[in-house]
mmCIF file of C-alpha atoms in Angstrom:
data_model
loop_
_atom_site.group_PDB
_atom_site.id
_atom_site.type_symbol
_atom_site.label_atom_id
_atom_site.label_comp_id
_atom_site.label_asym_id
_atom_site.label_seq_id
_atom_site.Cartn_x
_atom_site.Cartn_y
_atom_site.Cartn_z
ATOM 1 C CA LEU U 47 0.000 0.000 0.000
ATOM 2 C CA ALA U 48 1.371 3.385 -0.965
ATOM 3 C CA LYS U 49 1.908 5.562 2.077
ATOM 4 C CA THR U 50 1.275 9.275 1.936
ATOM 5 C CA THR U 51 2.994 12.118 3.758
ATOM 6 C CA GLN U 52 1.456 15.557 4.195
ATOM 7 C CA PRO U 53 2.233 18.621 6.311
ATOM 8 C CA ILE U 54 0.468 18.461 9.644
ATOM 9 C CA SER U 55 -0.934 21.968 9.421
ATOM 10 C CA MET U 56 -1.031 25.105 7.280
ATOM 11 C CA ASP U 57 -2.224 28.644 7.845
ATOM 12 C CA SER U 58 -3.586 31.000 5.236
ATOM 13 C CA TYR U 59 -5.671 34.146 4.865
ATOM 14 C CA GLU U 60 -8.931 34.717 3.088
ATOM 15 C CA GLY U 61 -8.547 35.291 -0.629
ATOM 16 C CA GLN U 62 -5.179 33.558 -0.911
ATOM 17 C CA GLU U 63 -4.391 30.479 -2.953
ATOM 18 C CA VAL U 64 -3.446 27.470 -0.862
ATOM 19 C CA ASN U 65 -1.316 24.596 -2.115
ATOM 20 C CA ILE U 66 -1.108 21.395 -0.080
ATOM 21 C CA THR U 67 1.479 18.887 -1.222
ATOM 22 C CA CYS U 68 1.316 15.155 -0.622
ATOM 23 C CA SER U 69 4.229 12.774 -1.040
ATOM 24 C CA HIS U 70 3.576 9.199 -2.219
ATOM 25 C CA ASN U 71 6.902 7.750 -3.294
ATOM 26 C CA ASN U 72 5.661 4.156 -3.579
ATOM 27 C CA ILE U 73 2.602 4.816 -5.708
ATOM 28 C CA ALA U 74 1.676 1.857 -7.910
ATOM 29 C CA THR U 75 1.112 2.084 -11.644
ATOM 30 C CA ASN U 76 -2.663 1.649 -11.328
ATOM 31 C CA ASP U 77 -3.130 3.905 -8.305
ATOM 32 C CA TYR U 78 -5.188 7.063 -8.471
ATOM 33 C CA ILE U 79 -4.656 10.059 -6.190
ATOM 34 C CA THR U 80 -7.713 11.248 -4.297
ATOM 35 C CA TRP U 81 -8.258 14.173 -1.938
ATOM 36 C CA TYR U 82 -10.906 14.514 0.747
ATOM 37 C CA GLN U 83 -12.010 17.384 2.973
ATOM 38 C CA GLN U 84 -13.336 16.931 6.488
ATOM 39 C CA PHE U 85 -15.080 19.461 8.705
ATOM 40 C CA PRO U 86 -15.398 18.894 12.466
ATOM 41 C CA SER U 87 -18.064 16.356 13.441
ATOM 42 C CA GLN U 88 -18.678 15.360 9.823
ATOM 43 C CA GLY U 89 -17.564 12.548 7.572
ATOM 44 C CA PRO U 90 -14.961 13.293 4.896
ATOM 45 C CA ARG U 91 -16.138 14.656 1.564
ATOM 46 C CA PHE U 92 -14.574 13.806 -1.794
ATOM 47 C CA ILE U 93 -12.904 16.809 -3.453
ATOM 48 C CA ILE U 94 -10.947 15.668 -6.480
ATOM 49 C CA GLN U 95 -9.181 12.707 -8.045
ATOM 50 C CA GLY U 96 -6.504 12.362 -10.691
ATOM 51 C CA TYR U 97 -4.023 9.988 -12.297
ATOM 52 C CA LYS U 98 -1.523 12.299 -13.980
ATOM 53 C CA THR U 99 -0.931 15.895 -15.107
ATOM 54 C CA LYS U 100 -3.674 18.298 -14.030
ATOM 55 C CA VAL U 101 -7.298 17.916 -13.040
ATOM 56 C CA THR U 102 -9.609 20.821 -12.264
ATOM 57 C CA ASN U 103 -13.153 20.985 -10.987
ATOM 58 C CA GLU U 104 -15.341 23.698 -9.491
ATOM 59 C CA VAL U 105 -13.694 23.355 -6.095
ATOM 60 C CA ALA U 106 -9.982 22.696 -6.626
ATOM 61 C CA SER U 107 -7.150 21.738 -8.930
ATOM 62 C CA LEU U 108 -4.874 18.756 -8.610
ATOM 63 C CA PHE U 109 -1.360 18.843 -10.038
ATOM 64 C CA ILE U 110 0.530 15.589 -10.541
ATOM 65 C CA PRO U 111 4.095 15.574 -11.933
ATOM 66 C CA ALA U 112 5.233 13.018 -14.458
ATOM 67 C CA ASP U 113 6.871 10.727 -11.874
ATOM 68 C CA ARG U 114 3.625 10.737 -9.808
ATOM 69 C CA LYS U 115 5.590 10.565 -6.559
ATOM 70 C CA SER U 116 3.816 13.625 -5.237
ATOM 71 C CA SER U 117 0.698 15.666 -5.864
ATOM 72 C CA THR U 118 -0.492 19.158 -4.989
ATOM 73 C CA LEU U 119 -4.014 20.162 -4.118
ATOM 74 C CA SER U 120 -4.625 23.800 -5.020
ATOM 75 C CA LEU U 121 -7.495 25.749 -3.471
ATOM 76 C CA PRO U 122 -8.014 29.103 -5.197
ATOM 77 C CA ARG U 123 -9.012 32.133 -3.136
ATOM 78 C CA VAL U 124 -9.796 30.350 0.122
ATOM 79 C CA SER U 125 -12.488 31.555 2.492
ATOM 80 C CA LEU U 126 -13.078 30.960 6.189
ATOM 81 C CA SER U 127 -15.327 28.035 5.279
ATOM 82 C CA ASP U 128 -12.342 26.197 3.767
ATOM 83 C CA THR U 129 -10.937 25.686 7.262
ATOM 84 C CA ALA U 130 -10.863 21.887 7.494
ATOM 85 C CA VAL U 131 -8.632 18.845 7.425
ATOM 86 C CA TYR U 132 -7.514 17.710 3.967
ATOM 87 C CA TYR U 133 -6.539 14.105 3.298
ATOM 88 C CA CYS U 134 -4.560 12.676 0.406
ATOM 89 C CA LEU U 135 -5.119 9.020 -0.502
ATOM 90 C CA VAL U 136 -3.658 6.753 -3.135
ATOM 91 C CA GLY U 137 -5.411 3.629 -4.338
ATOM 92 C CA GLY U 138 -6.659 1.908 -7.426
ATOM 93 C CA ASP U 139 -7.039 -1.419 -9.078
ATOM 94 C CA SER U 140 -4.130 -2.831 -7.057
ATOM 95 C CA SER U 141 -5.958 -2.519 -3.753
ATOM 96 C CA TYR U 142 -9.449 -1.841 -2.487
ATOM 97 C CA LYS U 143 -8.031 -0.708 0.834
ATOM 98 C CA LEU U 144 -8.482 3.049 0.940
ATOM 99 C CA ILE U 145 -6.169 4.222 3.696
ATOM 100 C CA PHE U 146 -6.344 7.723 5.117
ATOM 101 C CA GLY U 147 -3.182 9.375 6.374
ATOM 102 C CA SER U 148 -2.971 11.964 9.126
ATOM 103 C CA GLY U 149 -4.186 14.799 6.915
ATOM 104 C CA THR U 150 -3.330 18.492 6.780
ATOM 105 C CA ARG U 151 -5.191 20.828 9.075
ATOM 106 C CA LEU U 152 -5.802 24.075 7.167
ATOM 107 C CA LEU U 153 -6.710 27.201 9.099
ATOM 108 C CA VAL U 154 -7.967 30.167 7.093
ATOM 109 C CA ARG U 155 -7.768 33.469 8.942
ATOM 110 C CA PRO U 156 -9.755 36.624 8.203
ATOM 111 C CA ASN V 81 -31.739 9.509 -2.220
ATOM 112 C CA ALA V 82 -30.880 9.392 1.468
ATOM 113 C CA GLY V 83 -27.262 8.517 0.654
ATOM 114 C CA VAL V 84 -25.416 6.758 3.475
ATOM 115 C CA THR V 85 -27.299 6.515 6.754
ATOM 116 C CA GLN V 86 -25.946 5.394 10.100
ATOM 117 C CA THR V 87 -27.722 4.513 13.316
ATOM 118 C CA PRO V 88 -27.509 5.265 16.133
ATOM 119 C CA LYS V 89 -25.966 8.754 16.166
ATOM 120 C CA PHE V 90 -24.759 8.355 19.739
ATOM 121 C CA GLN V 91 -24.246 5.305 21.933
ATOM 122 C CA VAL V 92 -22.842 4.674 25.396
ATOM 123 C CA LEU V 93 -21.798 1.145 26.306
ATOM 124 C CA LYS V 94 -20.322 -0.516 29.327
ATOM 125 C CA THR V 95 -17.155 -2.558 29.009
ATOM 126 C CA GLY V 96 -17.962 -6.049 27.800
ATOM 127 C CA GLN V 97 -21.272 -5.211 26.160
ATOM 128 C CA SER V 98 -21.843 -5.979 22.515
ATOM 129 C CA MET V 99 -23.735 -3.979 19.924
ATOM 130 C CA THR V 100 -24.213 -3.474 16.214
ATOM 131 C CA LEU V 101 -23.709 -0.214 14.380
ATOM 132 C CA GLN V 102 -25.993 0.006 11.389
ATOM 133 C CA CYS V 103 -25.046 1.375 7.971
ATOM 134 C CA ALA V 104 -27.226 1.508 4.882
ATOM 135 C CA GLN V 105 -26.923 3.093 1.458
ATOM 136 C CA ASP V 106 -29.500 3.523 -1.283
ATOM 137 C CA MET V 107 -27.135 4.256 -4.185
ATOM 138 C CA ASN V 108 -26.613 0.619 -5.212
ATOM 139 C CA HIS V 109 -22.918 0.934 -4.417
ATOM 140 C CA GLU V 110 -20.806 -2.201 -4.459
ATOM 141 C CA TYR V 111 -18.053 -0.948 -2.176
ATOM 142 C CA MET V 112 -18.687 -0.219 1.507
ATOM 143 C CA SER V 113 -16.293 0.382 4.359
ATOM 144 C CA TRP V 114 -16.072 1.199 8.038
ATOM 145 C CA TYR V 115 -13.611 3.642 9.570
ATOM 146 C CA ARG V 116 -12.981 4.808 13.085
ATOM 147 C CA GLN V 117 -11.683 8.227 14.015
ATOM 148 C CA ASP V 118 -10.245 8.938 17.420
ATOM 149 C CA PRO V 119 -10.187 12.543 18.682
ATOM 150 C CA GLY V 120 -7.759 14.702 16.712
ATOM 151 C CA MET V 121 -6.639 11.787 14.552
ATOM 152 C CA GLY V 122 -7.130 10.580 11.002
ATOM 153 C CA LEU V 123 -9.469 7.808 9.913
ATOM 154 C CA ARG V 124 -8.457 4.176 10.216
ATOM 155 C CA LEU V 125 -10.009 1.458 8.087
ATOM 156 C CA ILE V 126 -11.665 -1.330 10.095
ATOM 157 C CA HIS V 127 -13.313 -3.566 7.488
ATOM 158 C CA TYR V 128 -14.467 -3.200 3.922
ATOM 159 C CA SER V 129 -16.592 -5.035 1.385
ATOM 160 C CA VAL V 130 -16.419 -5.068 -2.404
ATOM 161 C CA GLY V 131 -19.843 -6.621 -2.797
ATOM 162 C CA ALA V 132 -22.556 -8.693 -1.154
ATOM 163 C CA GLY V 133 -21.050 -11.742 0.525
ATOM 164 C CA ILE V 134 -17.476 -10.421 0.336
ATOM 165 C CA THR V 135 -15.697 -8.743 3.231
ATOM 166 C CA ASP V 136 -12.076 -8.175 4.162
ATOM 167 C CA GLN V 137 -10.021 -6.715 6.965
ATOM 168 C CA GLY V 138 -8.653 -3.217 7.052
ATOM 169 C CA GLU V 139 -5.970 -1.703 9.267
ATOM 170 C CA VAL V 140 -7.622 -2.240 12.678
ATOM 171 C CA PRO V 141 -10.083 -5.178 12.468
ATOM 172 C CA ASN V 142 -9.588 -6.705 15.928
ATOM 173 C CA GLY V 143 -12.686 -6.590 18.115
ATOM 174 C CA TYR V 144 -15.049 -6.006 15.187
ATOM 175 C CA ASN V 145 -17.056 -8.251 12.882
ATOM 176 C CA VAL V 146 -18.877 -7.405 9.678
ATOM 177 C CA SER V 147 -21.153 -9.137 7.224
ATOM 178 C CA ARG V 148 -22.612 -8.086 3.886
ATOM 179 C CA SER V 149 -25.751 -10.065 3.143
ATOM 180 C CA THR V 150 -27.254 -7.378 0.908
ATOM 181 C CA THR V 151 -25.845 -4.618 -1.290
ATOM 182 C CA GLU V 152 -27.554 -1.966 0.829
ATOM 183 C CA ASP V 153 -26.496 -2.898 4.367
ATOM 184 C CA PHE V 154 -23.114 -3.264 6.043
ATOM 185 C CA PRO V 155 -23.458 -3.614 9.838
ATOM 186 C CA LEU V 156 -20.466 -3.433 12.168
ATOM 187 C CA ARG V 157 -20.562 -5.581 15.292
ATOM 188 C CA LEU V 158 -18.577 -4.889 18.419
ATOM 189 C CA LEU V 159 -18.140 -8.245 20.098
ATOM 190 C CA SER V 160 -17.116 -7.141 23.607
ATOM 191 C CA ALA V 161 -16.756 -3.388 23.921
ATOM 192 C CA ALA V 162 -13.589 -1.940 25.443
ATOM 193 C CA PRO V 163 -12.760 1.673 26.398
ATOM 194 C CA SER V 164 -10.175 1.684 23.582
ATOM 195 C CA GLN V 165 -13.070 1.432 21.137
ATOM 196 C CA THR V 166 -14.389 4.828 22.167
ATOM 197 C CA SER V 167 -14.385 6.674 18.882
ATOM 198 C CA VAL V 168 -16.469 8.089 16.056
ATOM 199 C CA TYR V 169 -17.364 5.451 13.498
ATOM 200 C CA PHE V 170 -17.947 6.358 9.878
ATOM 201 C CA CYS V 171 -19.439 4.187 7.196
ATOM 202 C CA ALA V 172 -18.779 4.918 3.530
ATOM 203 C CA SER V 173 -19.827 3.581 0.146
ATOM 204 C CA SER V 174 -18.770 3.985 -3.467
ATOM 205 C CA SER V 175 -19.530 2.516 -6.846
ATOM 206 C CA GLY V 176 -17.381 -0.243 -8.272
ATOM 207 C CA LEU V 177 -16.170 1.948 -11.122
ATOM 208 C CA GLU V 178 -15.299 4.944 -8.961
ATOM 209 C CA TYR V 179 -14.600 3.328 -5.660
ATOM 210 C CA ASN V 180 -12.072 5.970 -4.680
ATOM 211 C CA GLU V 181 -14.932 8.488 -4.546
ATOM 212 C CA GLN V 182 -16.513 7.440 -1.289
ATOM 213 C CA PHE V 183 -19.668 8.900 0.212
ATOM 214 C CA PHE V 184 -19.569 9.034 3.989
ATOM 215 C CA GLY V 185 -22.348 8.767 6.514
ATOM 216 C CA PRO V 186 -22.789 11.221 9.402
ATOM 217 C CA GLY V 187 -21.026 8.957 11.883
ATOM 218 C CA THR V 188 -21.836 7.212 15.154
ATOM 219 C CA ARG V 189 -20.214 8.587 18.277
ATOM 220 C CA LEU V 190 -19.507 5.669 20.608
ATOM 221 C CA THR V 191 -18.381 5.913 24.220
ATOM 222 C CA VAL V 192 -17.356 2.825 26.145
ATOM 223 C CA LEU V 193 -17.214 3.229 29.906
#
């Protein structure tokens, strides 16, 4: 199982772009990279998923370099409501075990 | 669609008692899983299922049993509750084609005294 490493916490201010990087050196060929967001007292919520290069949706962008050993979740113009814990997961056809790491606690300040 | 539902929302048990946490989904998802989350920590996978009749162990399966007799339901049984099992339990489901995109239930907050 590919293990992921993320910063424990990050601080930002409203209106700024936030980039959270995840390291996954042992990612398997068939693994996808998935990011979740979790607010206090709620279950995690799927944000975005990608395999390579760049993926963008209405919430975030995901950048994946060619070697796929890391990925960066980009949140444009964060607001106070983006304060949450963000988890990076890797998984795919090689394993149905979806393992969450420790996550990155993002605090957005006014 | 109700999505993923979990009952009860809160439960207090005494050490040694047994109980079943219920999880149901109405999205016809093949993949279902159970996680626990201790205060201030990440989620840990307890058990998962890739379809009716098929279950497997996750990271922390000891002290828990699961079964998957139908596509919709995936109950989690605590055999003999211990204080170390005090946690918030989340159930999740996803389709077989996009099983990385899991939908989570609201959680069950369990306290074992």
